[in-house]
Structure formats: C-alpha cells, structure tokens
C-alpha atoms as one frame of an Amber mdcrd trajectory, in Angstrom:
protein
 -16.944 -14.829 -82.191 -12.854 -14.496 -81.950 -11.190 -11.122 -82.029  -7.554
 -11.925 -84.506  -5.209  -9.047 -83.510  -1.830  -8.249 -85.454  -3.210  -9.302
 -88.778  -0.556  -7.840 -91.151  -0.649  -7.236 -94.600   1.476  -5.032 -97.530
   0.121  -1.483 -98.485  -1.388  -2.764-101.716  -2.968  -5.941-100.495  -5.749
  -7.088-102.238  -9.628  -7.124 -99.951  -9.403 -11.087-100.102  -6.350 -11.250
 -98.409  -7.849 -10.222 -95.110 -10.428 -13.492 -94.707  -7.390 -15.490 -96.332
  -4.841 -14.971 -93.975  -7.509 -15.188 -90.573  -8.300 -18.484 -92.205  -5.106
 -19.491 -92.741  -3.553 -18.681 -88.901  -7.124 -20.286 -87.815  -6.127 -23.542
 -89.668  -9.021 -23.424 -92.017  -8.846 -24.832 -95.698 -10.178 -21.407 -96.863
 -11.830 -17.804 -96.149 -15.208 -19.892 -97.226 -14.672 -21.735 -94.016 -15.272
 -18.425 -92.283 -19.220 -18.360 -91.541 -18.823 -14.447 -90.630 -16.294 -11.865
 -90.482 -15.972  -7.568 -90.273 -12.775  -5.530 -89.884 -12.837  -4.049 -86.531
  -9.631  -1.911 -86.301  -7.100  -0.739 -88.890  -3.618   0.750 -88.910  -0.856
   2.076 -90.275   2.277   0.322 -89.025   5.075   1.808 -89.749   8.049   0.469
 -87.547  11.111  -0.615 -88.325  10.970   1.723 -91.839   8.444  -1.196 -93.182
   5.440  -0.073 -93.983   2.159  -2.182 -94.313  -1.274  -1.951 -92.746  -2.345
  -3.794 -89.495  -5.601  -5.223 -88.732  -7.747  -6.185 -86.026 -10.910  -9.009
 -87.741 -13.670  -9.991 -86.006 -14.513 -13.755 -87.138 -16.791 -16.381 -86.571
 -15.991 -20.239 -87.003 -18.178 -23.190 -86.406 -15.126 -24.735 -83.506 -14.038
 -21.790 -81.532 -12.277 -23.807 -79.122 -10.367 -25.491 -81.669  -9.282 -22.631
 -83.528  -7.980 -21.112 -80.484  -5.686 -23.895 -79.792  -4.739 -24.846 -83.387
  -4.221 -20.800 -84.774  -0.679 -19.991 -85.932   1.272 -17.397 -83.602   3.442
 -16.263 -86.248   0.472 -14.804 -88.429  -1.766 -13.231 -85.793  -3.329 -13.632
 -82.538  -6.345 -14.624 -81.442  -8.651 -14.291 -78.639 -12.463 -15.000 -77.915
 -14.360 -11.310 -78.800 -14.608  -9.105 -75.712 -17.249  -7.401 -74.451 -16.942
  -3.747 -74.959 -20.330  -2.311 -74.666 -20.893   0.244 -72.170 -22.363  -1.469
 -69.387 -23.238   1.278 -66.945 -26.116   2.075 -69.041 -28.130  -1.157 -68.464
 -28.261   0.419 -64.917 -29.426   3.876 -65.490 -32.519   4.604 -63.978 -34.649
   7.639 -66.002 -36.457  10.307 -64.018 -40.164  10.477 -64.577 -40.024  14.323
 -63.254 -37.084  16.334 -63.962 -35.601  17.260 -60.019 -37.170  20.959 -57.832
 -33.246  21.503 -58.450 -31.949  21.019 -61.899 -28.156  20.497 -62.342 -25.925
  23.096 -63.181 -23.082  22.562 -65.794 -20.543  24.842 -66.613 -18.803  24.162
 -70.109 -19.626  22.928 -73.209 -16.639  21.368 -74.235 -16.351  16.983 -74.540
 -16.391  16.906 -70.682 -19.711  19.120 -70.487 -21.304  18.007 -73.285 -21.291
  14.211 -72.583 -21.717  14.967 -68.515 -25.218  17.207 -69.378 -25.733  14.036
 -72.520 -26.142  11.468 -69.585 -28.078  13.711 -66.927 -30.366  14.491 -69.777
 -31.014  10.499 -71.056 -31.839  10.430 -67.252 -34.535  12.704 -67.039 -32.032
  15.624 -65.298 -32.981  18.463 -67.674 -29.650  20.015 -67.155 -29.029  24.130
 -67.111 -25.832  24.186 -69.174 -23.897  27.359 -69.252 -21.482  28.503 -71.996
 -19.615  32.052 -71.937 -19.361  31.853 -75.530 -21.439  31.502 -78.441 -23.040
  28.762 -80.726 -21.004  26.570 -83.379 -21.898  28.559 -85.954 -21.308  32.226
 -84.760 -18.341  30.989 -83.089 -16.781  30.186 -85.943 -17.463  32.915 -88.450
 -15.871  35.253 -85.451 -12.450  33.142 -84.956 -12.230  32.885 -89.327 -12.698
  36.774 -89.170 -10.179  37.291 -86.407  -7.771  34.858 -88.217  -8.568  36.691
 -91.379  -7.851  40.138 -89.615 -11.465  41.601 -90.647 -12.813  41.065 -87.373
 -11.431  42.155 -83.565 -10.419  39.621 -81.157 -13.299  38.434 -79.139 -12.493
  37.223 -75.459 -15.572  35.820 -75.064 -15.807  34.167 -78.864 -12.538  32.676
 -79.650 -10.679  29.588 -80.159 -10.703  28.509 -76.252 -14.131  29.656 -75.342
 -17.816  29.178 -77.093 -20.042  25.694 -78.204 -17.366  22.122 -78.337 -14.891
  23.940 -76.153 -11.270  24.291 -77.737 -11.650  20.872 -79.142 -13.473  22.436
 -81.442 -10.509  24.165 -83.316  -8.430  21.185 -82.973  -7.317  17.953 -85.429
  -9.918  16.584 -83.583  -8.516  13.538 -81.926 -10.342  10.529 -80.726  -7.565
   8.148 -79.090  -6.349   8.383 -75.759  -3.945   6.061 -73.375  -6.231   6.433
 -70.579  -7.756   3.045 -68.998 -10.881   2.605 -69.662 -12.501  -0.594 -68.656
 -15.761   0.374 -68.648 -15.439   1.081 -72.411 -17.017   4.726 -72.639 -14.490
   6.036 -75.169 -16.194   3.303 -77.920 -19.502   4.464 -76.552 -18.643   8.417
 -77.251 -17.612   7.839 -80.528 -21.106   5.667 -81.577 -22.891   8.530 -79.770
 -20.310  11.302 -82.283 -21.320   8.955 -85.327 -25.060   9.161 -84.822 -24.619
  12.847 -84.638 -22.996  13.257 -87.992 -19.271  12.085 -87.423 -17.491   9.923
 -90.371 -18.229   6.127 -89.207 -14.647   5.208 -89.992 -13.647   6.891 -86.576
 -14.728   3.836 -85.198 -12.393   1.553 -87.520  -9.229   3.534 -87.313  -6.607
   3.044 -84.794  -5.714   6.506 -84.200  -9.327   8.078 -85.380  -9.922  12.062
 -86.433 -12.874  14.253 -86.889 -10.934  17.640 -87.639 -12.374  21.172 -86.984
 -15.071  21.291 -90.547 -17.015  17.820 -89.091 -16.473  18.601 -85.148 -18.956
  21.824 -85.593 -21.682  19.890 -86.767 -21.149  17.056 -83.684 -20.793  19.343
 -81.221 -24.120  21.316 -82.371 -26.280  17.968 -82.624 -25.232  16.984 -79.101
 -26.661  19.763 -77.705 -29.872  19.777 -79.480 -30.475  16.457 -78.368 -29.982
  17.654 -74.292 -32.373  20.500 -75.388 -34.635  17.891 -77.044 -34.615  15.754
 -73.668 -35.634  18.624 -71.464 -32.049  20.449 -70.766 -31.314  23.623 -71.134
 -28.156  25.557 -73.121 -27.661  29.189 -72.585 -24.854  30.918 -74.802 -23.576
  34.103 -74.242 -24.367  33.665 -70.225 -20.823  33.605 -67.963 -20.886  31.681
 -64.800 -19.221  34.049 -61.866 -19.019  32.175 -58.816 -20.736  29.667 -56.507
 -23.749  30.507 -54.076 -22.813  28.524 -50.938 -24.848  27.516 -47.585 -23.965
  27.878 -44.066 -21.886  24.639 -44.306 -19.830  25.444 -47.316 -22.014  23.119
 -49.764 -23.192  24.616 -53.220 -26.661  26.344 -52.915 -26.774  27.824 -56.544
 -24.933  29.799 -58.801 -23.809  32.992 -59.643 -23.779  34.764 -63.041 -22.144
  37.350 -64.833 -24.709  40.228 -64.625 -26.393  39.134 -61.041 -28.650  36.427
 -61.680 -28.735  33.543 -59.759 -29.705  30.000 -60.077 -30.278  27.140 -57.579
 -29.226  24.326 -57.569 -27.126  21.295 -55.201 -24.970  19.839 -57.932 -22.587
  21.758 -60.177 -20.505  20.253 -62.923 -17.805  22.340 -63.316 -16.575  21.357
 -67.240 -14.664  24.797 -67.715 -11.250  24.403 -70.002  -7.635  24.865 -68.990
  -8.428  28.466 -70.223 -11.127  29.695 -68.156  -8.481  31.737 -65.441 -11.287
  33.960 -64.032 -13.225  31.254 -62.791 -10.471  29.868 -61.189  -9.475  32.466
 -59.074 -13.038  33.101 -57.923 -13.661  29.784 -57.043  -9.993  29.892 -54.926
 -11.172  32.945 -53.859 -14.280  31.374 -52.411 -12.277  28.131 -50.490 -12.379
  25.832 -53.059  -9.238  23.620 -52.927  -7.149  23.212 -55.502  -3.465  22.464
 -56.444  -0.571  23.765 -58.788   0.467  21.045 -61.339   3.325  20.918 -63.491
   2.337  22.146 -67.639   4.667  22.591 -70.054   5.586  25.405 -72.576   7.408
  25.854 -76.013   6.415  26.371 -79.777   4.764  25.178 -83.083   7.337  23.745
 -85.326   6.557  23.366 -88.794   7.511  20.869 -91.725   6.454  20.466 -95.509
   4.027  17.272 -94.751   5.521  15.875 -98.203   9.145  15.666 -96.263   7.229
  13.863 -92.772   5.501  11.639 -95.593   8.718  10.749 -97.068  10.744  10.202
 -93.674   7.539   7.827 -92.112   6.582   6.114 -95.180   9.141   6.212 -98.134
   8.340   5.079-100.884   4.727   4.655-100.004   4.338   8.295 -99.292   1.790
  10.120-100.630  -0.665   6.756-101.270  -4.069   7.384-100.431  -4.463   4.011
 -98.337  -1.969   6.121 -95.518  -3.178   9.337 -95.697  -0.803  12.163 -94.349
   1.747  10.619 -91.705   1.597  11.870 -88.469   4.705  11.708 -85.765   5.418
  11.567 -82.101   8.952  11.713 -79.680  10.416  12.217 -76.566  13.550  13.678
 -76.413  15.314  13.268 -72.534  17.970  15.926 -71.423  20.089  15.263 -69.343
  19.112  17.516 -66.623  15.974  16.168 -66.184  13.874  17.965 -69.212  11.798
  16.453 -71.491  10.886  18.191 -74.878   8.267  16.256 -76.275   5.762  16.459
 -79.741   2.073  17.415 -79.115  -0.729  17.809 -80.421   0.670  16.887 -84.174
  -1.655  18.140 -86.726  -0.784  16.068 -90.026  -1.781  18.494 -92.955  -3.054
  21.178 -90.774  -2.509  24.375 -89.986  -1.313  26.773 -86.809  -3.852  29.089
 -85.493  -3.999  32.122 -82.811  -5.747  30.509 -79.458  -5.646  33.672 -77.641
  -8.205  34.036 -74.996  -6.862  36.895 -73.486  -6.394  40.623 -75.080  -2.269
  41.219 -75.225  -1.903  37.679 -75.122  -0.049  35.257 -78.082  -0.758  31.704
 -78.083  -0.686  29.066 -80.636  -2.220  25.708 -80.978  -2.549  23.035 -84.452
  -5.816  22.920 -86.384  -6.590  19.870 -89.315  -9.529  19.766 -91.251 -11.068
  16.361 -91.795  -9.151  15.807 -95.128  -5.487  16.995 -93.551  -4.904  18.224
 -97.004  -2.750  21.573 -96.033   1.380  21.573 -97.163   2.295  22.064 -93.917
   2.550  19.302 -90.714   2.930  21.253 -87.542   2.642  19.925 -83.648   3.396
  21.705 -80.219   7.142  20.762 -79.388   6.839  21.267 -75.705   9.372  20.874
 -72.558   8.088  20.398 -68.972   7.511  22.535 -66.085   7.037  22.157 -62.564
   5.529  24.487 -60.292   9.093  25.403 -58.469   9.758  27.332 -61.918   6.440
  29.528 -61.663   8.364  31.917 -59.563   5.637  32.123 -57.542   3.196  30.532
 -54.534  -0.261  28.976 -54.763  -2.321  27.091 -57.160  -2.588  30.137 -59.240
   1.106  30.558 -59.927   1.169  28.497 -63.085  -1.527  31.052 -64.728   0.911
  33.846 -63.827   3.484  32.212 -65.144   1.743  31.027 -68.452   0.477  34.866
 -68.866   4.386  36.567 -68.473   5.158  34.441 -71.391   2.299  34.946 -73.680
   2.291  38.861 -73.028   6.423  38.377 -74.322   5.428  36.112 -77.190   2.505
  39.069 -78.010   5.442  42.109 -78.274   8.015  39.356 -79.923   5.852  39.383
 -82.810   5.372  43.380 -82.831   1.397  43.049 -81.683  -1.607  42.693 -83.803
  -1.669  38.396 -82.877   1.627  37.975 -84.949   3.418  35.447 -84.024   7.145
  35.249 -83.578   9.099  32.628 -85.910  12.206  31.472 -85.779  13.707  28.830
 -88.409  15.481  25.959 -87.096  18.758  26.747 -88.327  19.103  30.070 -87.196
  17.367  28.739 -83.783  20.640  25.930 -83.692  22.895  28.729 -84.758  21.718
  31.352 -81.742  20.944  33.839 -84.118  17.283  35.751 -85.069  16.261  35.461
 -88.324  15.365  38.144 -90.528  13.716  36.287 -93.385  11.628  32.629 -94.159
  13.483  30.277 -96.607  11.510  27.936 -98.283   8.431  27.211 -95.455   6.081
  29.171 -95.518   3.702  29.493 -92.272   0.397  28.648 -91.949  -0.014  30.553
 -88.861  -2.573  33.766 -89.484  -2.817  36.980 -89.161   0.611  36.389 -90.025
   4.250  35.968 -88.473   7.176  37.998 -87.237  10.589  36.419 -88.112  12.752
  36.990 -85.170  14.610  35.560 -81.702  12.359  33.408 -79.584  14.739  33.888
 -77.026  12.995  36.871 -76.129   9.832  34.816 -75.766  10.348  31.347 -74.263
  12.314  30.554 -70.632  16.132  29.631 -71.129  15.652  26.140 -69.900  12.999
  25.769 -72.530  15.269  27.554 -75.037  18.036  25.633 -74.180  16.252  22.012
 -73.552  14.650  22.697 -77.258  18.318  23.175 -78.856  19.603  19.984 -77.645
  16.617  17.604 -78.335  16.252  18.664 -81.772  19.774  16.786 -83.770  18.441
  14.334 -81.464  15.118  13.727 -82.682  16.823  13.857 -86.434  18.338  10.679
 -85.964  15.223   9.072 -86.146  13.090  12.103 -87.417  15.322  12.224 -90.764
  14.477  16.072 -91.783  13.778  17.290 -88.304  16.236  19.527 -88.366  15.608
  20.893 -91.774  17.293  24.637 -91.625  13.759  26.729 -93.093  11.780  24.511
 -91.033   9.645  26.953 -88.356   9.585  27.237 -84.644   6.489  29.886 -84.100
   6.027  31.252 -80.368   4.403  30.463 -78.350   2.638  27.341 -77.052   1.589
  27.471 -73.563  -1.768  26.094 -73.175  -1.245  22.389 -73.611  -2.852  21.101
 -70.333  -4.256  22.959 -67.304  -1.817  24.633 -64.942  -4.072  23.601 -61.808
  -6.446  21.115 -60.276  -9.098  21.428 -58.448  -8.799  18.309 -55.738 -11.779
  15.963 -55.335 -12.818  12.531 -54.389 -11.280  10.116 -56.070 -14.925   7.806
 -55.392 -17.547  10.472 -55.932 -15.683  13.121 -58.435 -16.965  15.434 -55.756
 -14.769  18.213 -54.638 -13.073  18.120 -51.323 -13.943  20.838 -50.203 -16.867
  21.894 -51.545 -19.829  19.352 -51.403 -22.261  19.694 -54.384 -19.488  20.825
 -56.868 -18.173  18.047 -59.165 -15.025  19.554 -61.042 -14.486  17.593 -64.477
 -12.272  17.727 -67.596  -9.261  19.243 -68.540  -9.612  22.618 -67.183 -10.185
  21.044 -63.355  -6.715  18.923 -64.503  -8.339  15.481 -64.765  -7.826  14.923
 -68.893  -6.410  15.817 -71.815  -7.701  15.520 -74.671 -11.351  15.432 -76.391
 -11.550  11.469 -75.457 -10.507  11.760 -72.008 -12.635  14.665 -71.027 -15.807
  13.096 -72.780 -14.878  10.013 -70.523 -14.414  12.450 -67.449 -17.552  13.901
 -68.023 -19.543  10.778 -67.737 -18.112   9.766 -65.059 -19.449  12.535 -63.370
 -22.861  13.081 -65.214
C-alpha cells in the first residue's frame, strides 16, 4: 500500500477526480488500474488566497516499486504506507487480580480519562477522583449560570466536573506535539467507538465541539467502571498521605477520608490552585513557567469567511474558516491567536467566586455569527511580581478579580471595540457586533483590566495582523476581558524516563494542569504515557 500526500484538487472537484489524478502521478493508464484506494486525510488549503482542498489517498497498485520511482513530483508525493498503529499495546500485559493497592487518579479531564482507560484495559481497577460532577449535571449547572438562573458553582463549572475544561471547548483534536508512537490516532479510534463523528479521523485539523464531547467523555468512563475502576464525583482530593521516606502512602480527601495507595496520577487542570499549594505545601517540587494573558476578540464569521476563502466562502465543502498568527513586537512580546473557535461562542470559565475569565466554546456544527479566539501576549515569571512556583496563580488572580469589577460584577465581562481600543478611549456603546459572551457584557476600558505591556503589545500587533488578516481591525469588532487561563502557570518537575515526580516517589503528575500539555490531544497522549 503507498500513502500519496499533497494530492490537490479545486473546491468543486468532482469524487472521480481523486483516483484520477493518484493514477495519473502513479503513471497508470487509469483510476481502474488502482486495485484499492480510501481517502485518509483531507484539508482545506488555503495559502496563497487560492483555495482548493488537499488530500492525503491511501492506494494500492500491483508494482509498488515501480510506481514509486516512475510517480510525477509535480502532482503529489508518494511514499510506501506507514505504520501508525499503536504499538505499545501488543505489549500490555492484563492483570488477572486487580493490585492490594489500586491506583489513585486525580482528574477526569483527556489526561485522566485515557491514563485510568489504560490502567483499567490492564486489570488496574483504578479509584478516579473528580471534584465536580457528571456530564450531565455539569452541564445543566454551567447553561443555568450562563443563563443567569442559576449561582456560580465552584465546584460545577466550566474548569472543574466529568471531561475536564475540554469539555466546554471547540473541542480540538490536532496537536504539534511528536508523537511517534502514534497514540493521538489511537485516542481518536478509542473517541469514535464512544460516539464521536468518524470524520475526526479524516480531517486535518479534526473537531468534536462541546454538544458531542459530553457524550465521549461519559462513555469513557463507563467503560473504566465496566472494567473494574472506580469514578467518584462530587469527592475533592486534599493532599497526599506520605511515608517516612517521602513516597506516597495514600491519599487525602476533602472531608477526612483516606485512601491507600503507592501510585497517584495526578491529572488535575491548569485550574485546580488549591491542590497546588497543598501539594507545595507538602515538598512537592515544582516550578514557575511563563503563561500568557489578554482577551477574546470577536468577528462576524461571515467577514473571517470572506477574508480566508473569498469567493468560496460560505460553501459547505469548507465549513466556517478558522485563523491563526503571531504578531512579534519589538521588545520581545508576542501576541498570538488561541484557541480560535470558528462559529462559536465566548463563555464565563470562572472557577473562582469574584473571579472573570473567558475562554471560546463551538458546538459541533460551528453554526454561531460570531468567530472569536483568545488573542494572548506572553509572560514570564519575572513579571509575576512575586517569588515561587505559586507566583503565576497570584498573578493570574489580581487580574481576574480587576477584569470581575471592570465589568461592574455579576460575571459581566468588560468589552472594548477595536477602534476605540486603537484610539485609547473606553467605549460606551457596541456598533454593529454583538457579543456572544453571557450573562452579558460591560462596554468599557480594558485598561483597567489587562497589564500595560499586554495593553500596549495588543495595540501594536493588531494593524499588523490586518495586513494579512484583511478585517482584523474592523472598528465594532470586540476585545472582551479577560483571558488568563490558557496554559498552566506551574509545573510540577518529574522524570523525564518514568513521568514520576522528583521528589515525590509514587506520584506521577500528568496533563496540562502539572504543565506537560496543552490541549485535549496532548493531555490524552500525556496521560497514557503515564497510565
């Protein structure tokens, strides 16, 4: 089997021209030559303001070797079909008796899931612990809270309960991590059996969005429960039981109880600050790492459709166009796009009472007006304004608490338009964008919420990012305050060979929260690894 790369074709090309053209850069008389073939990968390519769709075909011929030396470069490439199974599994070894000492893991977000998935394939029966609540529950509390009929929940919310924050995401399945031992294909054939749309696993830049990830997430973990393992909502882990040597011995939970056990996954999100600070409290090492702060900005999608695929926009073979930049100041800043949420909307990811955060949510069908995506700038720990791995928490807190009584209290966000952001001046009504962003916004000065570097860093990149970004810089287009939680402020150091901590034998910290992913993909992957 051969593996043709770069196969591309116009927008409105016909379903024949796919085996035509691999037959044709193969040097075959025509597709009938072809004795098998199935697209593997498909995207949008957009470059260069020419739009046309990009495939990656599987094929089988009856002279491999020949059609690899024969094919035409200027069509295609070609290459004999990797392998990209999984192959760790083929070693697994399954438990006959689940262990005296069950595993403990903390978090059921990507990283926890998948890390309690594997330990309960191999006969493990894992305890998994989640502060929060099921899918379901979950969800009807964060609609109410958007809604305004219900309070804000710290322990239900859009950061903590069943999938993590993933959960309340676009729901994003590619990643630039390496990943040679192909586990990111194997976690999305494990999402698809449990009720994901299969054509994850054909697009280039695949999606779930929030309405499908709630029905993954929950099938997941009744398959760990079906294999022995054990879920427990509503049940807070509070710190680590240690022995004399400083190795886990159990843990601790909100309430008193305790459970024993040698090996703890810690899966926890960037989000979960009281377990950090227990777990520094109790020696555990960790480290400050840079993060990065800044807004929401929001567009009319049918102006990003326009700008990335002209006259193609709006065809349903594209699908809402996403975007991405880097913008680099000249004092050393970056201001960057992040987490862009093609149709989608902006939601309040509080996990803290007093506390105003934003993030981008996209249903499966990105069928909202609006396109929205963080538009962050860097920081390193020498801004905290502060010492020790906890600083960056401190520092993400001061700003939230400001972005909280920018937009008057009550989870309203502050806004500011782009022109009267440019222009230095608040605004004191929305032109013609609406927000997405519920309860509801505050128009106003985000200078009052956001560092001046990040103020100032923001100002300059955006007539940059115009230039190529035509409509950018639209004047009613939104900047709503304030994004902070993009990646974890902290890591908790461990072995780069066993995953195990450095300090703390027994305690494996995974995922984004212990700063080792970002991203659903990446902390699935993470999770395995330890698992």
């Amino acid at each position: 089997m051969l593996e043709i790369s770069d196969v591309r074709l116009p927008v409105d090309h016909g379903p024949e021209e796919i085996p035509a053209t691999v037959a044709l850069a193969l040097g075959l008389k025509s597709a009938a030559e072809l004795l098998d073939w199935s697209v593997h990968r498909r995207a949008v390519d957009a470059r260069h303001g020419r739009v046309a769709l990009n495939y990656v075909v599987h094929a089988a011929v009856a002279d491999e070797a020949r059609a690899l030396r024969e094919f035409d470069k200027s069509l295609c490439k070609a290459n004999p079909l990797p392998d990209r199974r999984y192959q760790e599994l083929a070693g697994i070894i399954v438990r006959d008796q689940p262990p005296a000492l069950r595993p403990v893991v903390v978090g059921t977000g990507p990283c926890g899931l998948f890390a309690a998935l594997l330990l309960a394939r191999q006969g493990w029966c894992p305890v998994v612990l989640e502060r929060g609540k099921q899918a379901g529950p979950r969800a009807r509390d964060v609609t109410g809270f958007w809604r305004g009929a219900a309070e804000f929940d710290p322990e239900s919310n859009v950061q903590f309960g069943e999938g993590g924050a993933g959960t309340f995401s676009d729901g994003k399945l590619y990643t630039q991590i390496r990943d040679r031992e192909n586990r990111a294909r194997w976690i999305m054939e494990e999402m698809v059996k449990a009720g994901a749309p299969e054509d994850i696993l054909l697009k280039a830049r695949p999606h779930i969005g929030t309405d499908r990830l709630i029905t993954v997430v929950r099938r997941i973990r009744q398959e760990i429960e079906s294999l022995g393992g054990t879920v427990r909502f509503g049940t807070a882990f509070e710190s680590l039981l240690l022995d004399a040597c400083g190795a886990v011995a159990g843990v601790r939970l909100r309430g008193g109880e305790e459970i024993p056990t040698d090996r703890v996954v810690l899966a926890v999100g960037h989000s979960a600050r009281e377990t950090f600070a227990r777990l520094h409290a109790q020696g555990v090492s960790m480290e400050a790492k840079p993060l990065s702060i800044g807004v929401r900005v929001e567009h009319p999608q049918s102006g990003i459709d326009r700008t990335q695929y002209g006259k193609w926009a709006g065809d349903a073979r594209l699908g809402t166009a996403p975007y991405k930049f880097a913008h680099h100041a000249r004092d050393g800043r970056t201001a960057y796009s992040f987490c862009m949420c093609p149709g989608g909307l902006v939601v309040a990811a509080a996990s803290e009472p007093g506390g105003l955060v934003t993030n981008g949510m996209s249903s499966y069908a990105r069928a909202e007006s609006n396109a929205n995506a963080g538009f962050m700038v860097d920081v390193q720990p020498a801004d905290y304004g502060g010492e020790g791995p906890l600083a960056g928490i401190e520092f993400q807190r001061h700003w939230e608490r400001r972005g909280f009584a920018a937009g008057g209290g009550g989870y309203m966000a502050p806004v500011q338009t782009v022109g009267d952001f440019l222009a230095g001046r608040a605004t004191r009504r929305l032109g013609g964008v609406q927000s997405s962003y519920r309860p509801g916004v505050t128009p106003g000065d985000l200078r009052e919420c956001l560092p001046d570097f990040v103020i100032q860093t923001l100002r300059a990149a955006i007539p940059a990012i115009d230039k190529t970004l035509r409509g950018f810089a639209m004047p009613d287009a939104l900047l709503i305050g304030v994004e902070t939680r993009s990646s974890s402020p902290l890591r908790i150091t461990r072995d780069p060979a066993t995953c195990q901590s450095i300090s703390t034998p027994g305690l494996y910290p995974a995922g984004e929260g212990a700063g080792y992913a970002g991203g659903i993909i990446s902390a699935a992957v993470d999770g395995m690894r330890v698992g």
